[in-house]
mmCIF file of C-alpha atoms in Angstrom:
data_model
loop_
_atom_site.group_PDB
_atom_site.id
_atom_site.type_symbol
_atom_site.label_atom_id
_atom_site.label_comp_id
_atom_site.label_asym_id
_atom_site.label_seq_id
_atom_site.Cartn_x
_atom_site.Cartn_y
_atom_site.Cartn_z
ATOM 1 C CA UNK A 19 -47.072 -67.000 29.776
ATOM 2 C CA UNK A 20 -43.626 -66.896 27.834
ATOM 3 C CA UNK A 21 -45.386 -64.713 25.388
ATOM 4 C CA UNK A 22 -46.146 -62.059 28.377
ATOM 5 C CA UNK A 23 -42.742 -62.476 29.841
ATOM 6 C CA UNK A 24 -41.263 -61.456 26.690
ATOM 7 C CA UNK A 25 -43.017 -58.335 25.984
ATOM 8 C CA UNK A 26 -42.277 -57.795 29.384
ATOM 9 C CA UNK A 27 -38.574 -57.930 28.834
ATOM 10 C CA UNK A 28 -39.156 -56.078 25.695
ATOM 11 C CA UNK A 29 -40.763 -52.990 27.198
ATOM 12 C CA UNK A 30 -38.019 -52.914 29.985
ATOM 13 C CA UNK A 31 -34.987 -53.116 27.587
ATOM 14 C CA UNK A 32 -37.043 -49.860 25.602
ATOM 15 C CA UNK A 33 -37.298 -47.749 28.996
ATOM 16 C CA UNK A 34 -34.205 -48.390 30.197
ATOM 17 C CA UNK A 35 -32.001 -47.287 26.885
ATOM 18 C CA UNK A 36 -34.803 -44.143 26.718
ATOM 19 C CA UNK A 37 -33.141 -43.551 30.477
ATOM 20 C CA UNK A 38 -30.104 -44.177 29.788
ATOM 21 C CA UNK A 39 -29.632 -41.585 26.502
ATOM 22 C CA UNK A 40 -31.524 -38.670 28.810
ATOM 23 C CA UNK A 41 -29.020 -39.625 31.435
ATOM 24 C CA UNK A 42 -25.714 -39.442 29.794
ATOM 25 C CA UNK A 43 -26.715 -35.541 28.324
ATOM 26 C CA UNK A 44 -29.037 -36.370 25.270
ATOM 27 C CA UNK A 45 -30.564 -33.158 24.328
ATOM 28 C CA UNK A 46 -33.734 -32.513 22.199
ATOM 29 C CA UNK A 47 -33.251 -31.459 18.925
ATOM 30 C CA UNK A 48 -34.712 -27.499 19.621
ATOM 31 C CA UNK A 49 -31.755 -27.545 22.739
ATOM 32 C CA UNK A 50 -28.916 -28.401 20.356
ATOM 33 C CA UNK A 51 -30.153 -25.651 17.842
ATOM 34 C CA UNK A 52 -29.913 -23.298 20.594
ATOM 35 C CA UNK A 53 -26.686 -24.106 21.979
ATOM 36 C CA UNK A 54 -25.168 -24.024 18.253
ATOM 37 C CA UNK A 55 -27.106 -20.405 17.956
ATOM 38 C CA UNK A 56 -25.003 -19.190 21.042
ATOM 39 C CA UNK A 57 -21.812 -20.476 19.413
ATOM 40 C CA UNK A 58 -22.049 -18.691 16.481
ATOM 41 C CA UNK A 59 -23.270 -15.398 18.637
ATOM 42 C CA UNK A 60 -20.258 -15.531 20.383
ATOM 43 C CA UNK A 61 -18.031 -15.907 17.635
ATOM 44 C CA UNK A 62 -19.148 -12.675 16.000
ATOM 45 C CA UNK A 63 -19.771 -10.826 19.396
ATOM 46 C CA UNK A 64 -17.844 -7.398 18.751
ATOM 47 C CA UNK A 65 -14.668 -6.853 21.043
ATOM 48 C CA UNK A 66 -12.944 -4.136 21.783
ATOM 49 C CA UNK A 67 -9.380 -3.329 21.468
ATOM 50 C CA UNK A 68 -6.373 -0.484 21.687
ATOM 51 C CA UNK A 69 -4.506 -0.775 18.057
ATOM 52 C CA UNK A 70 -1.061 1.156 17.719
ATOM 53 C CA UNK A 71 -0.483 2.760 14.048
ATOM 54 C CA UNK A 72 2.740 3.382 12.581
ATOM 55 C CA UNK A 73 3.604 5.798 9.298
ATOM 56 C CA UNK A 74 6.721 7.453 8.396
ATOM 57 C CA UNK A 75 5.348 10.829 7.275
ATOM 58 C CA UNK A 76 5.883 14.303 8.428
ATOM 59 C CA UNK A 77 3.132 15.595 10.846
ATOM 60 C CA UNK A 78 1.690 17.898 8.425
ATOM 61 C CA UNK A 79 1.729 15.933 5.455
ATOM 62 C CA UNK A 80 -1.174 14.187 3.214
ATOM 63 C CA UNK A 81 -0.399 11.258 4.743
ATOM 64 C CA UNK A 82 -0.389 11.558 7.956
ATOM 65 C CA UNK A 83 -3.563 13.827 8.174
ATOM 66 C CA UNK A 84 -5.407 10.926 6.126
ATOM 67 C CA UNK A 85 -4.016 8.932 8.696
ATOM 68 C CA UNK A 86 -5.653 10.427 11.696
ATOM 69 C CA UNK A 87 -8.910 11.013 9.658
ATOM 70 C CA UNK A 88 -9.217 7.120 9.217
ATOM 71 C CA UNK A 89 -8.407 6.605 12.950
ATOM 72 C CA UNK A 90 -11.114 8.869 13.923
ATOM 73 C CA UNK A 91 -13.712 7.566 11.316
ATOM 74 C CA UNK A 92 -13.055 3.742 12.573
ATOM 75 C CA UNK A 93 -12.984 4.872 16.450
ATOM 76 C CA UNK A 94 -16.456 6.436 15.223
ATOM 77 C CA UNK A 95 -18.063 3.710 12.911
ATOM 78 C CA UNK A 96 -17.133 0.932 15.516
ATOM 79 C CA UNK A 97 -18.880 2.644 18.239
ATOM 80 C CA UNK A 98 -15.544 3.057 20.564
ATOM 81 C CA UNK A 99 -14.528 -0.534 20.275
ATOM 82 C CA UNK A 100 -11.268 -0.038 17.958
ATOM 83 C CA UNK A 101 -9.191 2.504 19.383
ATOM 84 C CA UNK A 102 -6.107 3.146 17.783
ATOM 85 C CA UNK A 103 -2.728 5.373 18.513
ATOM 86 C CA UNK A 104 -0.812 7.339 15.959
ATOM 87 C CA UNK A 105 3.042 7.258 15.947
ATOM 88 C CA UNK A 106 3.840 9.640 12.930
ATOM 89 C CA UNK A 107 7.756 10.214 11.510
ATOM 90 C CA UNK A 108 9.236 6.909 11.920
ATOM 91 C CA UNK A 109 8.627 7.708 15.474
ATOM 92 C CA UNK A 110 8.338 3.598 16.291
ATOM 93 C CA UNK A 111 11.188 2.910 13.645
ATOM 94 C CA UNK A 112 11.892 3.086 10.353
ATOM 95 C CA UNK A 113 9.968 1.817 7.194
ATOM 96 C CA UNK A 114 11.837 -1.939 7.623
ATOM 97 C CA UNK A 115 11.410 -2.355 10.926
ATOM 98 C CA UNK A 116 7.508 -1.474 11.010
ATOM 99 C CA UNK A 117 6.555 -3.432 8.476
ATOM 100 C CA UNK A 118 8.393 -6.736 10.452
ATOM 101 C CA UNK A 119 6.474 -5.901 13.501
ATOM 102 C CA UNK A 120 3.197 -5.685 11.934
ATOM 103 C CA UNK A 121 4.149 -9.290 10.337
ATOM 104 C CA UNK A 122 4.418 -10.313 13.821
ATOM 105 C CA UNK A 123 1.727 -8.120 15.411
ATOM 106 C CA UNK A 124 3.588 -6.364 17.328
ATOM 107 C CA UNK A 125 2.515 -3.272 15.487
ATOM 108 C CA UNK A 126 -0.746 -3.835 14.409
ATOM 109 C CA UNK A 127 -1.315 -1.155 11.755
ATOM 110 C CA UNK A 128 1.093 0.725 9.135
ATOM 111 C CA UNK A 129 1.429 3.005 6.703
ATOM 112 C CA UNK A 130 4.445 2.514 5.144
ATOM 113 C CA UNK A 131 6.856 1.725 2.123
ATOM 114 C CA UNK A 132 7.245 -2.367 1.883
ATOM 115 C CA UNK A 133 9.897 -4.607 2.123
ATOM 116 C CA UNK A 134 10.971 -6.246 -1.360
ATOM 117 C CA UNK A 135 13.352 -8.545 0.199
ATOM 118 C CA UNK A 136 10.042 -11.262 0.944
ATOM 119 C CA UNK A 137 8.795 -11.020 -2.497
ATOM 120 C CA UNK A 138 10.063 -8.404 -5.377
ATOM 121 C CA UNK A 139 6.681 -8.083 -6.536
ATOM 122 C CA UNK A 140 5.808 -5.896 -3.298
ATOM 123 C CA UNK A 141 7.336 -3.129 -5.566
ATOM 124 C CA UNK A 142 5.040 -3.358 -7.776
ATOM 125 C CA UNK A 143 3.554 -0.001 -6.967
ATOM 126 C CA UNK A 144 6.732 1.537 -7.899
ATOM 127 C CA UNK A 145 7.196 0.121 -11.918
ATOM 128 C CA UNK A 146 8.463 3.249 -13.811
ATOM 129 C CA UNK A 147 5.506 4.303 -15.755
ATOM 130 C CA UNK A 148 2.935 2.155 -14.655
ATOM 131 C CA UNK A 149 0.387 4.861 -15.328
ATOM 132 C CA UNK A 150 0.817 8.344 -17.276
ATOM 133 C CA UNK A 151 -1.045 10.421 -14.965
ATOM 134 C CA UNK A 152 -3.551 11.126 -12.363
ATOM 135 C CA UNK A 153 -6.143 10.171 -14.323
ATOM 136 C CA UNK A 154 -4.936 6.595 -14.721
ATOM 137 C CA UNK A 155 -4.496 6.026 -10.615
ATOM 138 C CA UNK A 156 -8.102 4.239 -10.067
ATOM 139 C CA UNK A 157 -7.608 1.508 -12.772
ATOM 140 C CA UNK A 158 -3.906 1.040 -11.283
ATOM 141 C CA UNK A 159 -4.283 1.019 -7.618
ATOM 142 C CA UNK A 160 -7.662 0.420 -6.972
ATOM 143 C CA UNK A 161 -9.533 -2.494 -5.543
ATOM 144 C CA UNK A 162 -10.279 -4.038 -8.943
ATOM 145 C CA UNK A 163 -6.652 -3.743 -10.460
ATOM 146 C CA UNK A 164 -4.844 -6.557 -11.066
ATOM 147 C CA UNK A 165 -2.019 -5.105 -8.959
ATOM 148 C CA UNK A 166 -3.963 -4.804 -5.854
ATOM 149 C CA UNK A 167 -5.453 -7.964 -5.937
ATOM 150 C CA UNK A 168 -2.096 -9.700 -6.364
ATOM 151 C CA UNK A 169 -0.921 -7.634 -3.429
ATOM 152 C CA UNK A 170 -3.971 -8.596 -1.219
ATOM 153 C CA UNK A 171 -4.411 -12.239 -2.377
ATOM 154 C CA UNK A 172 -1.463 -13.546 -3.306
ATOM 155 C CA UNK A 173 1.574 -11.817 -1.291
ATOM 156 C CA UNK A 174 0.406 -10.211 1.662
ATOM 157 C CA UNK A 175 -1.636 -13.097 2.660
ATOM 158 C CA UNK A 176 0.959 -15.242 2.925
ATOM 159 C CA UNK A 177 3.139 -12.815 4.696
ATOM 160 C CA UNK A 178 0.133 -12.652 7.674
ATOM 161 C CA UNK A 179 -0.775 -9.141 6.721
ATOM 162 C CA UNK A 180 -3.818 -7.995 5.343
ATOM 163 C CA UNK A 181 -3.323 -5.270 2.490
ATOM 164 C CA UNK A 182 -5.990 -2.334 3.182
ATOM 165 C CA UNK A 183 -5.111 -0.370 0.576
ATOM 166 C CA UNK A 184 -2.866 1.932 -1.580
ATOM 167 C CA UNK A 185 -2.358 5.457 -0.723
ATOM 168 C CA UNK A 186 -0.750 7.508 -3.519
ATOM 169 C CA UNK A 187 1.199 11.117 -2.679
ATOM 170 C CA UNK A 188 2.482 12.220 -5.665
ATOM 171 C CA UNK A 189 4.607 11.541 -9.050
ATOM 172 C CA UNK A 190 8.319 11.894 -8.585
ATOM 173 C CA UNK A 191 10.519 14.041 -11.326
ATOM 174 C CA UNK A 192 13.910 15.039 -11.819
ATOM 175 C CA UNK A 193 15.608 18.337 -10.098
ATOM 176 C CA UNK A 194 18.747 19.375 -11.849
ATOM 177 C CA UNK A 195 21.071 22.928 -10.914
ATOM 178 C CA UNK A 196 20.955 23.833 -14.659
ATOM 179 C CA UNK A 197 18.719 23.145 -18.004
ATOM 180 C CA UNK A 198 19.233 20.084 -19.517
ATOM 181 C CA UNK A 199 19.435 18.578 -23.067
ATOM 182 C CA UNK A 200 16.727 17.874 -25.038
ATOM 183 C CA UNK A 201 14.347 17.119 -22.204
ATOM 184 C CA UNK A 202 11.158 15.350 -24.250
ATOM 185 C CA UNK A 203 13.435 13.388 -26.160
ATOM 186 C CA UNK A 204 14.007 9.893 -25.475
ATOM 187 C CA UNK A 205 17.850 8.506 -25.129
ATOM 188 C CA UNK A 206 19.395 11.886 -26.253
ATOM 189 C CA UNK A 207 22.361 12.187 -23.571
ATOM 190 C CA UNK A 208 20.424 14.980 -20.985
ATOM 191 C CA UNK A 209 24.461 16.579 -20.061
ATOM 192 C CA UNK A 210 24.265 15.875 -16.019
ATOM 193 C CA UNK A 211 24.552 13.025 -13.977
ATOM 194 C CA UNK A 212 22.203 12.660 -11.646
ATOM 195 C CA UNK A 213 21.476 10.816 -8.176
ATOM 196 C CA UNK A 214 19.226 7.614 -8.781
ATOM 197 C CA UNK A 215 17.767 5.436 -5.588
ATOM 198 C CA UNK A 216 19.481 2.122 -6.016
ATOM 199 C CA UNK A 217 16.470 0.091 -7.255
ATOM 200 C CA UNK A 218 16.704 -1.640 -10.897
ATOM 201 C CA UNK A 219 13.309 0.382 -11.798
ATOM 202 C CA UNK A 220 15.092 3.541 -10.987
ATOM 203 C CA UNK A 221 18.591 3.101 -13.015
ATOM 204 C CA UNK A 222 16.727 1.954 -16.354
ATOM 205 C CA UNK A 223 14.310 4.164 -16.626
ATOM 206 C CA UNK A 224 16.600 7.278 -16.289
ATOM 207 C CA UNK A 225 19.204 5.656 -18.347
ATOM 208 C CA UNK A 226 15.991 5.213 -21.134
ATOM 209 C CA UNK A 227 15.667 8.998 -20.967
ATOM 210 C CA UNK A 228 19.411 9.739 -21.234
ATOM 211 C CA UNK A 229 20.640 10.571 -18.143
ATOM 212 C CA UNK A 230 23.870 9.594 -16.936
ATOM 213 C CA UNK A 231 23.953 8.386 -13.312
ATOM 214 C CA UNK A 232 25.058 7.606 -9.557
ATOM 215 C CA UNK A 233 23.303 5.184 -7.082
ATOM 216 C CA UNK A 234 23.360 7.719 -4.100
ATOM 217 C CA UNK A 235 21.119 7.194 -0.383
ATOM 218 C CA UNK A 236 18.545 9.540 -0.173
ATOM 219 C CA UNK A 237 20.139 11.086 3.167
ATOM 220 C CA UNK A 238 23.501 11.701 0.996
ATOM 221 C CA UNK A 239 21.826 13.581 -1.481
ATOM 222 C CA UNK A 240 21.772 17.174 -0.512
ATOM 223 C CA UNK A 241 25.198 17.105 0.439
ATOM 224 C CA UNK A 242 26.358 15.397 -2.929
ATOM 225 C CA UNK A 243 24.471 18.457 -4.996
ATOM 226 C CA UNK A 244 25.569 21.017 -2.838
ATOM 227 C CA UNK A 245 29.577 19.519 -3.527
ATOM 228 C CA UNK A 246 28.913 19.242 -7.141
ATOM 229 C CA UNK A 247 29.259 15.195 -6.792
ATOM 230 C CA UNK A 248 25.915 15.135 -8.854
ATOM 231 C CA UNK A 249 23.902 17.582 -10.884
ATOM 232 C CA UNK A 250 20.623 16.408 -10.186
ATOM 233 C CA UNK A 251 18.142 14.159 -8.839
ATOM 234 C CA UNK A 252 15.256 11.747 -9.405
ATOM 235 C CA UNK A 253 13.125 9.403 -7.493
ATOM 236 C CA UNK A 254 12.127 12.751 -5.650
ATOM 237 C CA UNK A 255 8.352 14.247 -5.571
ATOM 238 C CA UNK A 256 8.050 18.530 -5.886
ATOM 239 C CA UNK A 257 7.018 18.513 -2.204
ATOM 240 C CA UNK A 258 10.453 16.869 -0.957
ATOM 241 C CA UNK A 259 12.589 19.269 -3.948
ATOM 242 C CA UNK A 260 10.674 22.381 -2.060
ATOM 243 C CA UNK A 261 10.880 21.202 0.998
ATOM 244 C CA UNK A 262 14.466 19.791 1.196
ATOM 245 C CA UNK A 263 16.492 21.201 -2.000
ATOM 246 C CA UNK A 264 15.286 24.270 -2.997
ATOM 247 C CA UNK A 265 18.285 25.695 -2.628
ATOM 248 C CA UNK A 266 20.289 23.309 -4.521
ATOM 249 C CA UNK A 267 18.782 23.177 -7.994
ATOM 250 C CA UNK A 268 17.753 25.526 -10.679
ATOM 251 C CA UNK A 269 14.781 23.477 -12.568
ATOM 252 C CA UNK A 270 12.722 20.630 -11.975
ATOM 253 C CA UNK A 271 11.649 18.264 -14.585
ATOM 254 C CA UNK A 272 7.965 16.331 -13.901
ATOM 255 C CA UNK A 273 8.523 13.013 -15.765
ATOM 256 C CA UNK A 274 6.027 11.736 -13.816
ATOM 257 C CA UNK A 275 8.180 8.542 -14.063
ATOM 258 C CA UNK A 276 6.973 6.706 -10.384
ATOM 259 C CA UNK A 277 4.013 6.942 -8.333
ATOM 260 C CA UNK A 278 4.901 7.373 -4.709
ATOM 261 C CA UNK A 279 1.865 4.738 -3.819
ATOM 262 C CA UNK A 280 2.792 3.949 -0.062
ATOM 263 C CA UNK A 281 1.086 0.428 1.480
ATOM 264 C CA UNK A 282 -1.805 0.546 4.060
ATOM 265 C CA UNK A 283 -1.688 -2.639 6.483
ATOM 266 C CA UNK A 284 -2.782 -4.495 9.472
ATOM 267 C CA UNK A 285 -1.787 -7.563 11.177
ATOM 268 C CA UNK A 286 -4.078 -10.482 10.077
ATOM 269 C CA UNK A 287 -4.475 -12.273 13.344
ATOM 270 C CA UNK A 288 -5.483 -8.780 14.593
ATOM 271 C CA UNK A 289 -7.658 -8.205 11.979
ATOM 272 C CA UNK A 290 -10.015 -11.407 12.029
ATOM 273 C CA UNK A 291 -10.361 -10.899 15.997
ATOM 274 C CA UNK A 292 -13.341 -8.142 15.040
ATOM 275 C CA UNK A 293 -16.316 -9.088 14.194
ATOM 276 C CA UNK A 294 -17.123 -9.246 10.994
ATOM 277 C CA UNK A 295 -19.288 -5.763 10.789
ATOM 278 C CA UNK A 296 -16.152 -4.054 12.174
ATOM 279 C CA UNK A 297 -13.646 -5.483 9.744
ATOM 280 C CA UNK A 298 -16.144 -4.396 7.146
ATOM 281 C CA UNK A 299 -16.457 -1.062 8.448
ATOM 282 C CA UNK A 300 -12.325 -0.518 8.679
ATOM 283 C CA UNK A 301 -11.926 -2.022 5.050
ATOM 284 C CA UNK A 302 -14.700 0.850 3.665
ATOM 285 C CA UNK A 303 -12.969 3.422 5.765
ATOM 286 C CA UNK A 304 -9.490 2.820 4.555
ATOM 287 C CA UNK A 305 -10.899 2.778 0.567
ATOM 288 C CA UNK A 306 -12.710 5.532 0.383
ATOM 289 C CA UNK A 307 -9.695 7.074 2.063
ATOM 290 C CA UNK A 308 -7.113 5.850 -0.515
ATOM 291 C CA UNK A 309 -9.710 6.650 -3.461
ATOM 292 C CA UNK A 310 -9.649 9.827 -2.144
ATOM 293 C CA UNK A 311 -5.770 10.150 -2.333
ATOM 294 C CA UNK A 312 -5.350 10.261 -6.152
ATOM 295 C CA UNK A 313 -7.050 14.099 -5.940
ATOM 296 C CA UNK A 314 -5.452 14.794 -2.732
ATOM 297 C CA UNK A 315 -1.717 13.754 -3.953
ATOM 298 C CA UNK A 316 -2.241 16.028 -7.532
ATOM 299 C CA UNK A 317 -3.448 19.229 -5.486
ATOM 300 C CA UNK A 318 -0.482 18.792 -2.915
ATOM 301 C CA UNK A 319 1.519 18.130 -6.091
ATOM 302 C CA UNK A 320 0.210 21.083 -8.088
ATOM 303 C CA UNK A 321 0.472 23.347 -4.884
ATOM 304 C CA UNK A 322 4.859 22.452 -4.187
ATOM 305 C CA UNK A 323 5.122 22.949 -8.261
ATOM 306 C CA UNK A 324 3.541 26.240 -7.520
ATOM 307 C CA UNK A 325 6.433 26.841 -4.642
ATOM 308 C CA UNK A 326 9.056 25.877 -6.698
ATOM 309 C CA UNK A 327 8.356 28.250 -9.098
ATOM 310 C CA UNK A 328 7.984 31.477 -6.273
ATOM 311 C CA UNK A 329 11.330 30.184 -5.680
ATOM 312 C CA UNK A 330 12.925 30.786 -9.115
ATOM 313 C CA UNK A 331 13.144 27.112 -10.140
ATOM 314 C CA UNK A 332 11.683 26.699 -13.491
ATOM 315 C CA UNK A 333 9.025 23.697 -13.787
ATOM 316 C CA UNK A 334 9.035 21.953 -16.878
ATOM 317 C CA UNK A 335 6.419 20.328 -17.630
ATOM 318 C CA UNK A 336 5.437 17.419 -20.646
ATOM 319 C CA UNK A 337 2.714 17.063 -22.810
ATOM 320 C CA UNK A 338 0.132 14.035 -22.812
ATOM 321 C CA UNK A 339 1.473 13.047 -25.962
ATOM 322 C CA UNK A 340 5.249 12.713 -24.564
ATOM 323 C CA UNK A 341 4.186 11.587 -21.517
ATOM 324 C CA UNK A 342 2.526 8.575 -23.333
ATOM 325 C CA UNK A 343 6.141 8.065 -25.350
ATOM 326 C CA UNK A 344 7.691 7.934 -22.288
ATOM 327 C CA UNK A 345 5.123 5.418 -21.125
ATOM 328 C CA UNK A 346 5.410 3.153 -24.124
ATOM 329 C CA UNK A 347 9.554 3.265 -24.878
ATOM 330 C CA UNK A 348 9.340 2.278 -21.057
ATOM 331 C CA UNK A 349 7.401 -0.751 -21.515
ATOM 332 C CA UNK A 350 9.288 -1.625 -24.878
ATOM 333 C CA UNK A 351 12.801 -1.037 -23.226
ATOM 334 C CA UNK A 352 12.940 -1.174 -19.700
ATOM 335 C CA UNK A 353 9.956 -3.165 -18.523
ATOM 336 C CA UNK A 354 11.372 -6.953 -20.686
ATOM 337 C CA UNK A 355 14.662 -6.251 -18.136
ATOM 338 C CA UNK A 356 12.436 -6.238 -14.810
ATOM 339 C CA UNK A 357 10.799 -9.302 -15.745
ATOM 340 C CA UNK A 358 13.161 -11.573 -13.912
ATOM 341 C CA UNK A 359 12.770 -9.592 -10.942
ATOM 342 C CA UNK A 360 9.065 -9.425 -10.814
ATOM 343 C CA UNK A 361 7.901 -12.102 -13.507
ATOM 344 C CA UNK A 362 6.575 -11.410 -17.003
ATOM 345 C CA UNK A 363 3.123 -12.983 -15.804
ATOM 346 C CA UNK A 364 2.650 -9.909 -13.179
ATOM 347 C CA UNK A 365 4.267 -7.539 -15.370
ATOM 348 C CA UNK A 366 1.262 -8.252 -18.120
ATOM 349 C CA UNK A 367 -1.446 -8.234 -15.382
ATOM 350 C CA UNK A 368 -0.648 -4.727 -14.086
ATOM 351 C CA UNK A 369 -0.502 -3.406 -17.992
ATOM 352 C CA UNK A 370 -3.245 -5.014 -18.632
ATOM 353 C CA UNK A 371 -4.778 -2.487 -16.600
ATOM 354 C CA UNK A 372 -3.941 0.535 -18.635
ATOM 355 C CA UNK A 373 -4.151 -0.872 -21.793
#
């Protein structure tokens, strides 16, 4: 009989925890699955959203029409869902103040210069002679450089932004309002003093070649030509010498010293809101865009060289053989004094590159 009453017992106890698991929510295995499977659905579920864009380029620049083109192809490859607004010109504020409010996400897209004063590095783009011609763009500024991944993996990560890309418009060379000295050789005094932007990279480099010099803003520089406070000018692309200072010099020099390589971006919180297949879509919009630049920035180039010289202004141009001697007395003389600036371990992974 006490044998019975404890199986009894036993059987009871058994039902009633069985009961009591299915009544506090226990679920079957194939229910859980399913529940987890809607999770993850609605994690990657595709929203839609209204970006604004911000570049500081002319309407009818390269720029600015690559711009629009990579609007149109997201809007397209997203099926609607990523809408976004071009403000060209500075026309939402300058360079400096963009690239804070796409930090923030105020602004969620850019293309723009960067800001230095986070991390010197961000100038990277911009190291005199970091390639000796068009040719050398991909291994520089593409995806697989050393240089870009720094910028993507390193920097702008911890900045919140995500890097998209770099988007190159042209060499820069020197404009002068008469023939200078003994332009292909290196250190001879070059006779005029020129305007340099105020940037370290800038005042070496010229100095290297033998010009003599004056830290001048951009916006002062017509003016200072025009007055005879300066001679020349560098740090400025054909297209800005034709479009802004025709009139004020007699030759133009293509060192080819700097790329102007100008910094895609969006805001990273904005970024990882799409679903995955849209982030991938934007990312292979923006890089075939910005592969496509290197062609696009040396047939704009070629065509405001072509300008200049309908104007009168005689373009000089260099050889590959000095062009590559002005590469390597750069790296020799000017790069070992930017090295506290940027660090001699990223100044060897961008040569790397073109070595």
């Amino acid at each position: 009989m006490k044998q019975h009453s404890k199986k009894l017992a036993a059987l009871v106890t058994i039902f009633s925890m069985t009961f009591s698991l299915t009544a506090c929510g226990g679920k079957p295995a194939s229910d859980q699955s399913s529940t987890a499977d809607a999770g993850a659905e609605k994690s990657e579920e595709a929203i839609s959203v209204e970006w604004r864009m911000a570049n500081q380029h002319p309407d009818d620049s390269i720029a600015t029409i690559a711009d629009q083109e990579i609007i149109d192809a997201i809007e397209k490859a997203t099926d609607g869902r990523v809408k976004i607004t071009l403000y060209t010109n500075n026309s939402l504020g300058d360079y400096l103040s963009v690239f804070n409010e796409v930090m923030i996400g105020s602004i969620e897209m850019a293309h723009i210069s960067t800001d230095e004063s986070y991390d010197a590095r961000l100038l990277g783009g911009f190291l005199p002679y970091l390639s000796t011609g068009y040719e050398q763009l991909p291994k520089v500024y593409g995806p697989d450089s050393y240089l870009f991944k720094t910028m993507k993996n390193d920097i702008y990560k911890n900045l919140g932004v995500e890097f998209m890309g770099f988007f190159c418009e042209g060499f820069d060379g020197v404009g002068t309002q008469k023939a200078i000295n003994s332009p292909a050789d290196i250190g001879v005094d070059k006779g005029v003093v020129i305007r340099v932007p105020g940037m370290q990279t800038f005042i070496e480099a010229n100095l290297m070649l033998g010009f003599r010099e004056s830290t001048i803003p951009y916006s002062d520089t017509y003016t200072a030509l025009q007055t005879g406070l300066v001679e020349g000018a560098s740090g400025v692309p054909a297209n800005l010498f034709y479009l802004n200072f025709r009139d004020v010099i007699t030759h133009f020099y293509d060192y080819q010293q700097v790329q102007e390589a100008t910094h895609i971006l969006i805001n990273k919180d904005a970024f990882s809101k799409l679903s995955e297949a849209d982030q991938k879509a934007i990312s292979e919009i923006i890089q075939d865009k910005c592969a496509s630049s290197y062609d696009l920035a040396k047939a704009d180039e070629d065509k405001y060289k072509d300008l200049l010289k309908k104007e009168g202004i005689e373009v000089v141009e260099f050889t590959a053989e000095e062009r590559k001697a002005f590469a390597g007395a750069c790296h020799e003389q000017v790069w070992p004094k930017l090295a506290e600036t940027f660090t001699q371990e990223f100044l060897d992974g961008c040569l790397a590159d073109i070595k």
